Tab-separated table of C-alpha atoms and ligand atoms in Angstrom:
chain	number	residue	atom	x	y	z
A	1	MET	CA	-22.772	-16.955	-0.914
A	2	LEU	CA	-19.722	-15.026	-2.103
A	3	VAL	CA	-16.359	-15.857	-0.582
A	4	VAL	CA	-12.968	-14.182	-0.956
A	5	GLN	CA	-10.008	-16.476	-0.270
A	6	LYS	CA	-6.449	-15.211	-0.036
A	7	TYR	CA	-3.510	-17.605	-0.352
A	8	GLY	CA	-0.193	-16.311	1.028
A	9	GLY	CA	3.302	-16.821	-0.350
A	10	THR	CA	4.112	-20.110	1.364
A	11	SER	CA	0.707	-21.488	0.391
A	12	VAL	CA	1.523	-20.959	-3.305
A	13	GLY	CA	5.277	-21.478	-2.810
A	14	THR	CA	5.656	-24.605	-4.975
A	15	LEU	CA	3.768	-26.172	-7.871
A	16	GLU	CA	2.495	-28.869	-5.478
A	17	ARG	CA	1.116	-26.184	-3.195
A	18	ILE	CA	-0.533	-24.383	-6.128
A	19	HIS	CA	-2.098	-27.676	-7.145
A	20	ALA	CA	-3.450	-28.106	-3.594
A	21	CYS	CA	-4.822	-24.536	-3.591
A	22	ALA	CA	-6.551	-25.187	-6.905
A	23	LYS	CA	-8.291	-28.239	-5.396
A	24	ARG	CA	-9.397	-26.206	-2.418
A	25	CYS	CA	-10.745	-23.454	-4.671
A	26	LEU	CA	-12.744	-26.021	-6.603
A	27	ASP	CA	-14.124	-27.547	-3.391
A	28	THR	CA	-15.334	-24.119	-2.302
A	29	SER	CA	-16.786	-23.319	-5.679
A	30	ARG	CA	-18.538	-26.726	-5.923
A	31	GLN	CA	-20.296	-25.976	-2.657
A	32	GLY	CA	-22.146	-23.406	-4.727
A	33	HIS	CA	-20.203	-20.332	-3.611
A	34	GLY	CA	-19.070	-17.519	-5.861
A	35	LEU	CA	-15.295	-17.347	-5.368
A	36	VAL	CA	-12.765	-14.583	-5.722
A	37	VAL	CA	-9.217	-15.717	-4.945
A	38	VAL	CA	-6.329	-13.404	-4.157
A	39	VAL	CA	-2.770	-14.692	-4.327
A	40	SER	CA	0.616	-13.505	-3.111
A	41	ALA	CA	3.803	-14.097	-5.025
A	42	MET	CA	5.422	-17.518	-4.523
A	43	SER	CA	7.382	-17.353	-1.264
A	44	GLY	CA	10.720	-15.603	-1.542
A	45	GLU	CA	9.870	-14.109	-4.932
A	46	THR	CA	9.225	-10.536	-3.804
A	47	ASN	CA	12.501	-10.515	-1.862
A	48	ARG	CA	14.285	-11.964	-4.858
A	49	LEU	CA	12.986	-9.211	-7.145
A	50	ILE	CA	13.887	-6.432	-4.688
A	51	SER	CA	17.315	-7.969	-4.319
A	52	LEU	CA	17.811	-8.050	-8.109
A	53	SER	CA	17.198	-4.341	-8.311
A	54	ASN	CA	19.455	-3.617	-5.342
A	55	ARG	CA	22.259	-5.724	-6.730
A	56	LEU	CA	21.985	-3.996	-10.060
A	57	ILE	CA	22.203	-0.573	-8.461
A	58	SER	CA	25.178	-1.640	-6.349
A	59	GLN	CA	26.872	-2.845	-9.485
A	60	VAL	CA	26.244	0.438	-11.313
A	61	HIS	CA	27.750	2.300	-8.363
A	62	GLY	CA	30.733	0.008	-8.061
A	63	ASP	CA	29.391	-2.035	-5.143
A	64	GLN	CA	29.640	0.817	-2.666
A	65	THR	CA	26.251	0.399	-1.108
A	66	THR	CA	24.679	-2.454	0.752
A	67	GLN	CA	21.229	-2.700	2.185
A	68	SER	CA	18.672	-5.084	3.502
A	69	ASP	CA	16.243	-6.618	1.033
A	70	GLU	CA	13.775	-7.613	3.668
A	71	GLY	CA	11.413	-5.538	5.716
A	72	LYS	CA	7.784	-4.707	5.840
A	73	GLY	CA	7.576	-1.072	4.891
A	74	PRO	CA	8.331	0.685	1.639
A	75	TYR	CA	11.244	-0.995	-0.070
A	76	VAL	CA	14.690	0.386	0.290
A	77	VAL	CA	16.690	0.776	-2.851
A	78	SER	CA	20.322	1.495	-2.232
A	79	GLY	CA	21.531	5.028	-2.065
A	80	ARG	CA	18.434	6.636	-3.466
A	81	VAL	CA	15.731	6.085	-0.919
A	82	GLY	CA	12.497	7.816	-1.793
A	83	HIS	CA	13.609	8.506	-5.357
A	84	ARG	CA	10.367	8.369	-7.347
A	85	PRO	CA	11.571	7.003	-10.697
A	86	HIS	CA	13.224	4.137	-8.847
A	87	GLN	CA	10.134	3.443	-6.861
A	88	ARG	CA	7.924	3.407	-9.937
A	89	GLU	CA	10.162	0.857	-11.605
A	90	LEU	CA	10.400	-1.166	-8.437
A	91	ASP	CA	6.606	-1.472	-8.322
A	92	GLN	CA	6.560	-2.409	-11.960
A	93	LEU	CA	9.123	-5.101	-11.101
A	94	VAL	CA	7.775	-6.558	-7.855
A	95	SER	CA	4.163	-6.686	-9.074
A	96	THR	CA	5.221	-9.427	-11.502
A	97	GLY	CA	5.523	-11.938	-8.646
A	98	GLU	CA	1.781	-11.979	-8.078
A	99	LYS	CA	1.058	-12.073	-11.802
A	100	VAL	CA	2.952	-15.354	-12.058
A	101	SER	CA	1.200	-17.066	-9.157
A	102	ALA	CA	-2.256	-15.850	-10.258
A	103	SER	CA	-1.894	-17.246	-13.748
A	104	LEU	CA	-0.405	-20.519	-12.485
A	105	LEU	CA	-3.314	-21.000	-10.103
A	106	ALA	CA	-5.841	-20.254	-12.852
A	107	ILE	CA	-4.115	-22.813	-15.104
A	108	ALA	CA	-4.224	-25.421	-12.308
A	109	ILE	CA	-7.949	-24.837	-11.719
A	110	GLN	CA	-8.649	-25.136	-15.437
A	111	GLU	CA	-6.616	-28.350	-15.663
A	112	LEU	CA	-8.722	-29.788	-12.838
A	113	GLY	CA	-11.844	-29.077	-14.879
A	114	GLY	CA	-12.886	-25.770	-13.313
A	115	LYS	CA	-13.559	-22.399	-14.891
A	116	ALA	CA	-11.081	-19.736	-13.853
A	117	ILE	CA	-9.634	-16.484	-15.073
A	118	SER	CA	-6.705	-14.565	-13.622
A	119	LEU	CA	-6.677	-10.780	-13.440
A	120	VAL	CA	-3.867	-8.432	-12.430
A	121	GLY	CA	-4.482	-5.220	-10.483
A	122	HIS	CA	-5.377	-2.927	-13.335
A	123	GLN	CA	-7.610	-5.522	-15.018
A	124	LEU	CA	-9.696	-5.809	-11.897
A	125	GLY	CA	-10.028	-2.052	-11.475
A	126	MET	CA	-7.993	-1.822	-8.259
A	127	MET	CA	-7.278	1.920	-8.179
A	128	THR	CA	-4.768	3.414	-5.746
A	129	ASP	CA	-3.070	6.683	-4.942
A	130	GLY	CA	0.381	7.290	-6.417
A	131	SER	CA	2.538	6.405	-3.387
A	132	PHE	CA	4.749	3.855	-5.058
A	133	THR	CA	5.774	0.899	-2.867
A	134	ASN	CA	3.197	1.808	-0.236
A	135	ALA	CA	0.060	2.825	-2.141
A	136	ARG	CA	-3.427	3.029	-0.674
A	137	ILE	CA	-6.468	1.633	-2.420
A	138	THR	CA	-8.883	4.392	-3.433
A	139	THR	CA	-11.614	2.609	-5.423
A	140	ILE	CA	-12.382	-0.770	-6.927
A	141	ASP	CA	-14.329	-0.964	-10.160
A	142	ARG	CA	-16.582	-3.976	-9.640
A	143	GLU	CA	-17.836	-4.255	-13.201
A	144	ARG	CA	-15.244	-6.730	-14.502
A	145	LEU	CA	-15.347	-8.812	-11.350
A	146	HIS	CA	-19.128	-9.157	-11.504
A	147	ARG	CA	-18.965	-10.002	-15.183
A	148	GLU	CA	-16.494	-12.826	-14.586
A	149	LEU	CA	-18.367	-14.142	-11.561
A	150	ASP	CA	-21.625	-14.095	-13.535
A	151	ALA	CA	-19.884	-16.095	-16.244
A	152	GLY	CA	-19.209	-18.778	-13.616
A	153	HIS	CA	-15.487	-18.121	-13.270
A	154	ILE	CA	-13.362	-18.465	-10.194
A	155	VAL	CA	-11.691	-15.076	-10.398
A	156	VAL	CA	-8.010	-15.334	-9.427
A	157	CYS	CA	-6.645	-11.892	-8.602
A	158	ALA	CA	-3.012	-10.886	-8.314
A	159	GLY	CA	-2.748	-9.363	-4.839
A	160	PHE	CA	-0.518	-6.525	-3.653
A	161	GLN	CA	-0.981	-4.271	-6.690
A	162	GLY	CA	-3.096	-1.573	-8.240
A	163	LEU	CA	-3.045	1.290	-10.691
A	164	ASP	CA	-2.730	5.001	-9.990
A	165	ARG	CA	-4.601	7.740	-11.861
A	166	GLU	CA	-1.727	8.225	-14.274
A	167	GLY	CA	-1.844	4.570	-15.284
A	168	ASN	CA	1.224	3.462	-13.315
A	169	ILE	CA	1.375	0.125	-11.540
A	170	THR	CA	1.598	0.572	-7.771
A	171	THR	CA	2.068	-1.865	-4.901
A	172	LEU	CA	0.529	-1.838	-1.458
A	173	GLY	CA	3.507	-2.386	0.875
A	174	ARG	CA	4.871	-5.667	2.239
A	175	GLY	CA	2.108	-8.101	3.078
A	176	GLY	CA	-0.245	-6.070	0.863
A	177	SER	CA	-2.121	-9.040	-0.584
A	178	ASP	CA	-4.048	-9.240	2.693
A	179	THR	CA	-5.271	-5.723	1.994
A	180	SER	CA	-6.181	-6.564	-1.606
A	181	ALA	CA	-8.294	-9.453	-0.319
A	182	VAL	CA	-10.140	-7.549	2.394
A	183	ALA	CA	-10.740	-4.574	0.080
A	184	LEU	CA	-12.204	-6.882	-2.554
A	185	ALA	CA	-14.400	-8.545	0.069
A	186	ALA	CA	-15.629	-5.108	1.178
A	187	ALA	CA	-16.272	-3.897	-2.375
A	188	LEU	CA	-18.151	-7.055	-3.328
A	189	GLN	CA	-19.906	-7.299	0.045
A	190	ALA	CA	-18.636	-10.836	0.313
A	191	ASP	CA	-20.007	-13.050	3.061
A	192	ALA	CA	-16.530	-13.927	4.287
A	193	CYS	CA	-12.901	-13.125	3.694
A	194	GLU	CA	-10.632	-16.068	4.371
A	195	ILE	CA	-6.917	-15.454	4.823
A	196	LEU	CA	-5.339	-18.837	4.169
A	197	THR	CA	-1.802	-19.010	5.431
A	198	ASP	CA	0.976	-21.162	6.868
A	199	VAL	CA	-0.311	-20.947	10.456
A	200	ASP	CA	-3.653	-22.223	11.778
A	201	GLY	CA	-4.811	-18.793	12.859
A	202	VAL	CA	-3.717	-15.864	14.970
A	203	TYR	CA	-1.846	-17.018	18.047
A	204	THR	CA	-1.154	-15.378	21.390
A	205	THR	CA	2.297	-14.699	19.944
A	206	ASP	CA	4.312	-15.765	16.919
A	207	PRO	CA	4.375	-19.566	17.244
A	208	ARG	CA	7.847	-19.559	15.702
A	209	ILE	CA	9.120	-17.738	18.794
A	210	GLU	CA	6.988	-19.434	21.451
A	211	PRO	CA	5.863	-22.951	20.528
A	212	ARG	CA	3.454	-22.908	23.490
A	213	ALA	CA	1.484	-20.035	21.919
A	214	GLN	CA	-2.250	-20.690	21.808
A	215	LYS	CA	-4.536	-20.165	18.852
A	216	LEU	CA	-7.115	-17.473	19.535
A	217	PRO	CA	-10.622	-18.368	18.349
A	218	HIS	CA	-11.485	-14.702	17.916
A	219	LEU	CA	-10.010	-11.241	18.300
A	220	THR	CA	-11.559	-7.809	17.974
A	221	TYR	CA	-10.636	-5.632	15.011
A	222	GLU	CA	-9.037	-3.213	17.456
A	223	GLU	CA	-6.836	-5.873	19.012
A	224	MET	CA	-5.784	-7.180	15.639
A	225	ILE	CA	-4.931	-3.657	14.458
A	226	GLU	CA	-2.696	-3.235	17.506
A	227	LEU	CA	-1.047	-6.631	17.045
A	228	SER	CA	-0.438	-5.983	13.343
A	229	SER	CA	0.907	-2.499	13.892
A	230	LEU	CA	3.169	-3.790	16.654
A	231	GLY	CA	4.844	-6.393	14.495
A	232	ALA	CA	2.610	-9.484	14.105
A	233	LYS	CA	2.934	-9.920	10.362
A	234	VAL	CA	0.127	-12.457	10.058
A	235	LEU	CA	-2.142	-9.680	8.687
A	236	GLN	CA	-1.125	-6.378	7.119
A	237	ILE	CA	-2.455	-3.586	9.323
A	238	ARG	CA	-4.340	-1.831	6.536
A	239	SER	CA	-6.296	-4.976	5.793
A	240	VAL	CA	-7.631	-4.971	9.342
A	241	GLU	CA	-8.431	-1.256	9.192
A	242	ILE	CA	-10.493	-1.828	6.048
A	243	ALA	CA	-12.172	-4.862	7.608
A	244	MET	CA	-13.119	-2.816	10.669
A	245	LYS	CA	-14.428	0.107	8.639
A	246	HIS	CA	-16.574	-2.066	6.396
A	247	ARG	CA	-17.355	-4.751	8.987
A	248	VAL	CA	-15.858	-7.527	6.858
A	249	PRO	CA	-15.689	-10.780	8.840
A	250	VAL	CA	-12.110	-12.041	8.444
A	251	HIS	CA	-11.214	-15.672	9.055
A	252	VAL	CA	-7.467	-16.375	9.347
A	253	ARG	CA	-6.939	-20.110	8.859
A	254	SER	CA	-4.579	-22.737	7.523
A	255	SER	CA	-4.264	-23.296	3.799
A	256	LEU	CA	-3.329	-26.919	4.518
A	257	HIS	CA	-6.490	-28.084	6.293
A	258	THR	CA	-10.050	-26.923	6.761
A	259	GLY	CA	-10.050	-26.581	10.561
A	260	GLU	CA	-11.400	-23.398	12.120
A	261	GLY	CA	-8.879	-20.619	12.519
A	262	THR	CA	-9.271	-17.198	14.095
A	263	TRP	CA	-12.212	-14.884	13.458
A	264	ILE	CA	-11.514	-11.174	13.550
A	265	VAL	CA	-14.737	-9.610	14.714
A	266	SER	CA	-16.227	-6.462	16.212
A	267	GLU	CA	-16.472	-6.068	19.959
A	268	GLN	CA	-19.979	-7.435	20.431
A	269	PRO	CA	-20.381	-10.022	17.712
A	270	GLN	CA	-23.660	-11.885	17.412
A	271	GLN	CA	-22.226	-15.056	15.975
A	272	SER	CA	-24.467	-18.106	15.945
A	273	GLY	CA	-27.016	-16.029	17.823
A	274	ARG	CA	-24.947	-15.564	20.985
A	275	ALA	CA	-22.628	-12.797	21.988
A	276	ILE	CA	-18.999	-13.721	22.532
A	277	ASN	CA	-17.465	-12.201	25.617
A	278	LEU	CA	-14.134	-10.824	24.516
A	279	GLN	CA	-13.429	-8.811	27.633
A	280	THR	CA	-12.256	-11.643	29.882
A	281	PRO	CA	-8.524	-12.051	29.238
A	282	ILE	CA	-6.535	-8.940	30.069
A	283	VAL	CA	-3.629	-9.607	27.747
A	284	ARG	CA	-4.554	-11.290	24.489
A	285	GLY	CA	-1.271	-11.341	22.650
A	286	VAL	CA	2.421	-10.434	22.574
A	287	ALA	CA	4.043	-8.943	19.458
A	288	LEU	CA	7.686	-8.458	18.519
A	289	ASP	CA	8.870	-5.811	16.072
A	290	ARG	CA	12.494	-6.068	14.971
A	291	ASN	CA	12.273	-3.273	12.428
A	292	GLU	CA	12.804	-0.222	14.584
A	293	ALA	CA	15.900	1.824	15.325
A	294	LYS	CA	16.546	4.359	18.055
A	295	ILE	CA	17.929	7.885	17.733
A	296	THR	CA	19.036	10.124	20.604
A	297	VAL	CA	19.626	13.827	20.092
A	298	THR	CA	21.675	15.126	23.016
A	299	ASN	CA	21.864	18.690	24.346
A	300	VAL	CA	18.800	20.075	22.599
A	301	ALA	CA	18.102	23.653	23.740
A	302	ASP	CA	15.178	23.482	26.145
A	303	ILE	CA	13.177	26.279	24.542
A	304	PRO	CA	9.741	26.332	22.897
A	305	GLY	CA	9.838	25.057	19.345
A	306	SER	CA	12.949	22.821	19.554
A	307	ILE	CA	11.037	19.579	19.602
A	308	ALA	CA	8.690	20.829	16.872
A	309	THR	CA	11.712	21.543	14.660
A	310	ILE	CA	13.100	18.023	15.060
A	311	PHE	CA	9.865	16.169	14.502
A	312	GLY	CA	8.661	18.629	11.850
A	313	LYS	CA	11.782	17.863	9.834
A	314	LEU	CA	11.264	14.104	10.167
A	315	ALA	CA	7.599	14.419	9.188
A	316	ASN	CA	8.529	16.517	6.146
A	317	ASP	CA	10.933	13.791	5.126
A	318	GLY	CA	8.122	11.253	5.397
A	319	VAL	CA	9.607	9.439	8.402
A	320	VAL	CA	7.032	8.011	10.778
A	321	VAL	CA	8.255	8.367	14.357
A	322	ASP	CA	7.000	5.854	16.899
A	323	MET	CA	8.043	6.221	20.556
A	324	ILE	CA	9.363	9.509	21.934
A	325	ILE	CA	11.044	10.258	25.272
A	326	GLN	CA	12.282	13.648	26.424
A	327	ASN	CA	14.506	13.736	29.478
A	328	ALA	CA	14.212	16.301	32.253
A	329	SER	CA	16.081	19.484	31.394
A	330	ARG	CA	19.511	20.147	32.944
A	331	ASN	CA	21.278	23.518	32.497
A	332	GLY	CA	18.843	24.640	29.816
A	333	SER	CA	19.221	21.631	27.561
A	334	THR	CA	17.752	18.187	27.300
A	335	ASP	CA	18.109	14.850	25.475
A	336	VAL	CA	15.397	13.504	23.179
A	337	THR	CA	15.184	9.833	22.221
A	338	PHE	CA	12.792	8.350	19.685
A	339	THR	CA	12.356	5.366	17.372
A	340	VAL	CA	11.928	5.262	13.594
A	341	PRO	CA	11.550	2.367	11.149
A	342	GLU	CA	15.018	0.862	10.742
A	343	GLN	CA	14.924	1.350	6.982
A	344	ASP	CA	14.505	5.119	7.534
A	345	LEU	CA	17.373	5.470	10.006
A	346	ASP	CA	20.061	6.723	7.616
A	347	ARG	CA	17.944	9.380	5.990
A	348	SER	CA	16.549	10.466	9.374
A	349	ILE	CA	20.093	11.103	10.576
A	350	GLU	CA	20.991	12.885	7.330
A	351	GLY	CA	17.930	15.106	7.597
A	352	LEU	CA	18.575	15.983	11.242
A	353	GLN	CA	22.226	16.784	10.611
A	354	ALA	CA	21.070	19.531	8.256
A	355	LEU	CA	19.178	21.340	11.045
A	356	ASP	CA	20.713	24.491	12.571
A	357	LEU	CA	19.228	23.391	15.853
A	358	ILE	CA	21.582	20.425	15.980
A	359	SER	CA	24.423	22.634	17.127
A	360	SER	CA	28.013	21.674	17.599
A	361	THR	CA	27.200	20.757	21.173
A	362	SER	CA	24.541	18.242	20.145
A	363	GLU	CA	25.261	14.684	19.254
A	364	LEU	CA	23.148	12.293	17.187
A	365	ILE	CA	23.409	8.743	18.510
A	366	SER	CA	21.740	5.928	16.613
A	367	ASP	CA	21.171	2.334	17.627
A	368	ARG	CA	19.861	-0.408	15.346
A	369	ALA	CA	20.274	-3.151	17.921
A	370	ILE	CA	16.876	-2.722	19.487
A	371	CYS	CA	13.440	-4.281	19.187
A	372	LYS	CA	9.985	-3.522	20.490
A	373	ILE	CA	7.844	-5.949	22.438
A	374	SER	CA	4.188	-5.193	23.065
A	375	ILE	CA	1.372	-6.743	25.022
A	376	VAL	CA	-2.141	-6.113	23.729
A	377	GLY	CA	-5.660	-6.630	25.050
A	378	VAL	CA	-8.911	-4.704	25.296
A	379	GLY	CA	-9.225	-5.956	28.880
A	380	MET	CA	-6.382	-3.580	29.881
A	381	ARG	CA	-8.848	-0.709	29.751
A	382	THR	CA	-10.414	-1.879	32.945
A	383	HIS	CA	-7.389	-3.332	34.739
A	384	ALA	CA	-4.713	-1.471	36.649
A	385	GLY	CA	-1.171	-2.739	37.115
A	386	VAL	CA	-0.675	-4.459	33.771
A	387	ALA	CA	2.354	-2.317	32.866
A	388	ALA	CA	3.841	-2.771	36.342
A	389	LYS	CA	3.499	-6.546	36.041
A	390	ALA	CA	5.137	-6.492	32.592
A	391	PHE	CA	8.111	-4.508	33.947
A	392	GLU	CA	8.454	-6.894	36.856
A	393	LEU	CA	8.461	-9.927	34.558
A	394	LEU	CA	11.182	-8.411	32.396
A	395	GLY	CA	13.203	-7.355	35.437
A	396	ARG	CA	13.064	-10.886	36.768
A	397	ASP	CA	14.797	-12.071	33.593
A	398	ASN	CA	17.352	-9.262	33.819
A	399	ILE	CA	16.048	-7.585	30.693
A	400	ASN	CA	16.756	-3.882	30.729
A	401	ILE	CA	13.957	-1.635	29.424
A	402	GLN	CA	15.157	1.288	27.317
A	403	MET	CA	11.842	2.929	26.426
A	404	VAL	CA	8.169	2.519	27.260
A	405	SER	CA	4.939	3.617	25.650
A	406	THR	CA	1.375	2.768	26.565
A	407	SER	CA	-2.111	3.225	25.195
A	408	GLU	CA	-5.506	2.105	26.483
A	409	ILE	CA	-5.055	-1.405	25.143
A	410	LYS	CA	-1.290	-1.937	24.865
A	411	VAL	CA	2.046	-1.591	26.617
A	412	SER	CA	5.200	-1.480	24.472
A	413	VAL	CA	8.814	-1.610	25.604
A	414	VAL	CA	12.054	-1.242	23.700
A	415	VAL	CA	14.876	-3.599	24.712
A	416	HIS	CA	18.194	-4.720	23.231
A	417	GLU	CA	17.465	-6.940	20.235
A	418	ARG	CA	19.409	-9.748	21.882
A	419	TYR	CA	16.644	-10.073	24.470
A	420	GLY	CA	13.641	-9.743	22.113
A	421	GLU	CA	12.596	-13.375	21.981
A	422	LEU	CA	13.370	-13.951	25.651
A	423	ALA	CA	11.168	-10.975	26.516
A	424	VAL	CA	8.327	-12.312	24.373
A	425	ARG	CA	8.484	-15.662	26.150
A	426	ALA	CA	8.710	-14.065	29.601
A	427	LEU	CA	5.631	-11.905	29.034
A	428	HIS	CA	3.755	-14.714	27.315
A	429	GLU	CA	4.267	-17.031	30.256
A	430	GLY	CA	3.880	-14.334	32.916
A	431	PHE	CA	0.444	-13.365	31.661
A	432	GLY	CA	-0.615	-17.012	31.445
A	433	LEU	CA	-0.995	-17.019	27.676
A	434	HIS	CA	0.596	-20.440	27.296
A	435	GLN	CA	-2.406	-21.953	29.036
A	436	SER	CA	-5.491	-22.931	27.094
A	437	ALA	CA	-8.639	-20.827	27.649
A	438	GLY	CA	-10.015	-23.465	30.052
A	439	GLU	CA	-6.827	-23.503	32.132
A	440	GLN	CA	-6.806	-19.705	32.266
A	441	GLN	CA	-10.325	-19.621	33.577
A	442	ALA	CA	-9.554	-22.248	36.195
A	443	ALA	CA	-6.492	-20.269	37.291
A	444	SER	CA	-8.363	-16.967	37.663
B	1	ADP	P1	1.509	-15.290	4.186
B	1	ADP	O1	2.672	-15.625	3.314
B	1	ADP	O2	0.451	-16.338	4.178
B	1	ADP	O3	0.955	-13.910	3.935
B	1	ADP	P2	2.982	-14.310	6.471
B	1	ADP	O4	4.360	-14.882	6.541
B	1	ADP	O5	2.824	-12.934	5.942
B	1	ADP	O6	2.069	-15.343	5.675
B	1	ADP	O7	2.280	-14.357	7.908
B	1	ADP	C1	2.224	-15.575	8.617
B	1	ADP	C2	3.352	-15.614	9.651
B	1	ADP	O8	3.105	-14.618	10.640
B	1	ADP	C3	3.431	-16.892	10.449
B	1	ADP	O9	4.201	-17.872	9.791
B	1	ADP	C4	4.058	-16.457	11.772
B	1	ADP	O10	5.436	-16.735	11.842
B	1	ADP	C5	3.889	-14.938	11.770
B	1	ADP	N1	3.210	-14.434	12.979
B	1	ADP	C6	3.648	-13.374	13.726
B	1	ADP	N2	2.848	-13.186	14.766
B	1	ADP	C7	1.867	-14.113	14.706
B	1	ADP	C8	0.734	-14.415	15.518
B	1	ADP	N3	0.444	-13.710	16.612
B	1	ADP	N4	-0.062	-15.441	15.148
B	1	ADP	C9	0.217	-16.169	14.041
B	1	ADP	N5	1.273	-15.934	13.228
B	1	ADP	C10	2.098	-14.920	13.545
B	2	LIG	N1	4.363	-10.561	-2.154
B	2	LIG	C1	4.221	-9.382	-1.313
B	2	LIG	C2	5.193	-9.452	-0.153
B	2	LIG	O1	5.980	-10.362	-0.059
B	2	LIG	C3	2.811	-9.180	-0.849
B	2	LIG	C4	2.242	-10.281	0.022
B	2	LIG	O2	2.790	-11.373	0.117
B	2	LIG	O3	1.199	-10.035	0.640
B	2	LIG	O4	5.212	-8.564	0.661
B	3	MG	MG1	1.525	-11.986	4.607
């Protein structure tokens, strides 16, 4: 059996933790399994490296710019967002975090008497496109990996990184080691891909926000994609997309103990010979995304092409727009409100200000103090009234809804960021997610 195990930042965050991971790797390998391990940087390291670069740039510019070091999307470097030379160097810089943890883990395994070799992205043939800070994996050359596995090595791979066709180091976006792991599992046709992390599995919501959240034994790929894209950072969205495409069974579980976690599976899995019915609960999880910002363009001329001009400009600038609302037209003009990733807010505004369409009568209003809360579940397809119930629950807690968007299997609302966690808890409780599966069944 071939297993891919990914250890996240907290799980390799100290030397003691690395030691514990090394023991776990050896246990797996001594059970007779071929083992490829993917590691993240030690916790806090990626942020530290991004911050170093930002502080340096601020210093060069006389401390005029400030910016957030955190975030999940492409990294923001002060003043020069999207500037390619910066981004290339940033990837070169942040990829070092994973190199350190991979070699430390390989050393620990060797010291415990095992055979291990660490490989960084380019050594393991992880090829990507050239989108620095947010690259996509294109191919994986399996030759080296097979050679090392055949030689009896535990292969410890630096996650999060690859190489573009010009020979530049690239990185895969925040949380990208998940994607490295699932892509390796797909390429090697591994029997399982284990994501070992600081939680016991995927919960009905972030257990840091709602301690009564319940661990889900399994989720469909589709549900997990929605949860990840809506803010649950437990798995990077691209990792789940790759898992779904290649039917990689993903097991999210604790790195601290060997208890079962959450299996991410297809809709009709045949595990242990019996189908699991995933349709029963209507809402499976609640996600919170704090990384969005809202823009309103007032007094847009209500004529064909106006909206296309606004969103065409944003698309050209590489800004991914999420929710969009257009108000009813009054006196030949209308207001348009939409959300963008918070890190793209400033350049979105700059880009829009350059449009002729944004006339002297228009105003651009931006608001960072928002967040998005979403409820997700494949059962929503066949149930009416889920959105109405969500609105009622929020209304009961006096939480004002600013925007709404729905799809077949999710309802998202934008509210003031002050109410984000309260809203998560209200929806979590209102849809009965704090109850165990048995209690839910008894209640229905
Ligand atoms: P790692 O460093 O192992 O990659 P991450 O910090 O990226 O770990 O992801 C794990 C974290 O995701 C948890 O500590 C938890 O706070 C957060 N999280 C958000 N939503 C969920 C959820 N629905 N279930 C479990 N964890 C969640
Ligand atoms: N170290 C990277 C990050 O912090 C990648 C990862 O942890 O998956 O985003
Ligand atoms: Mg992660």
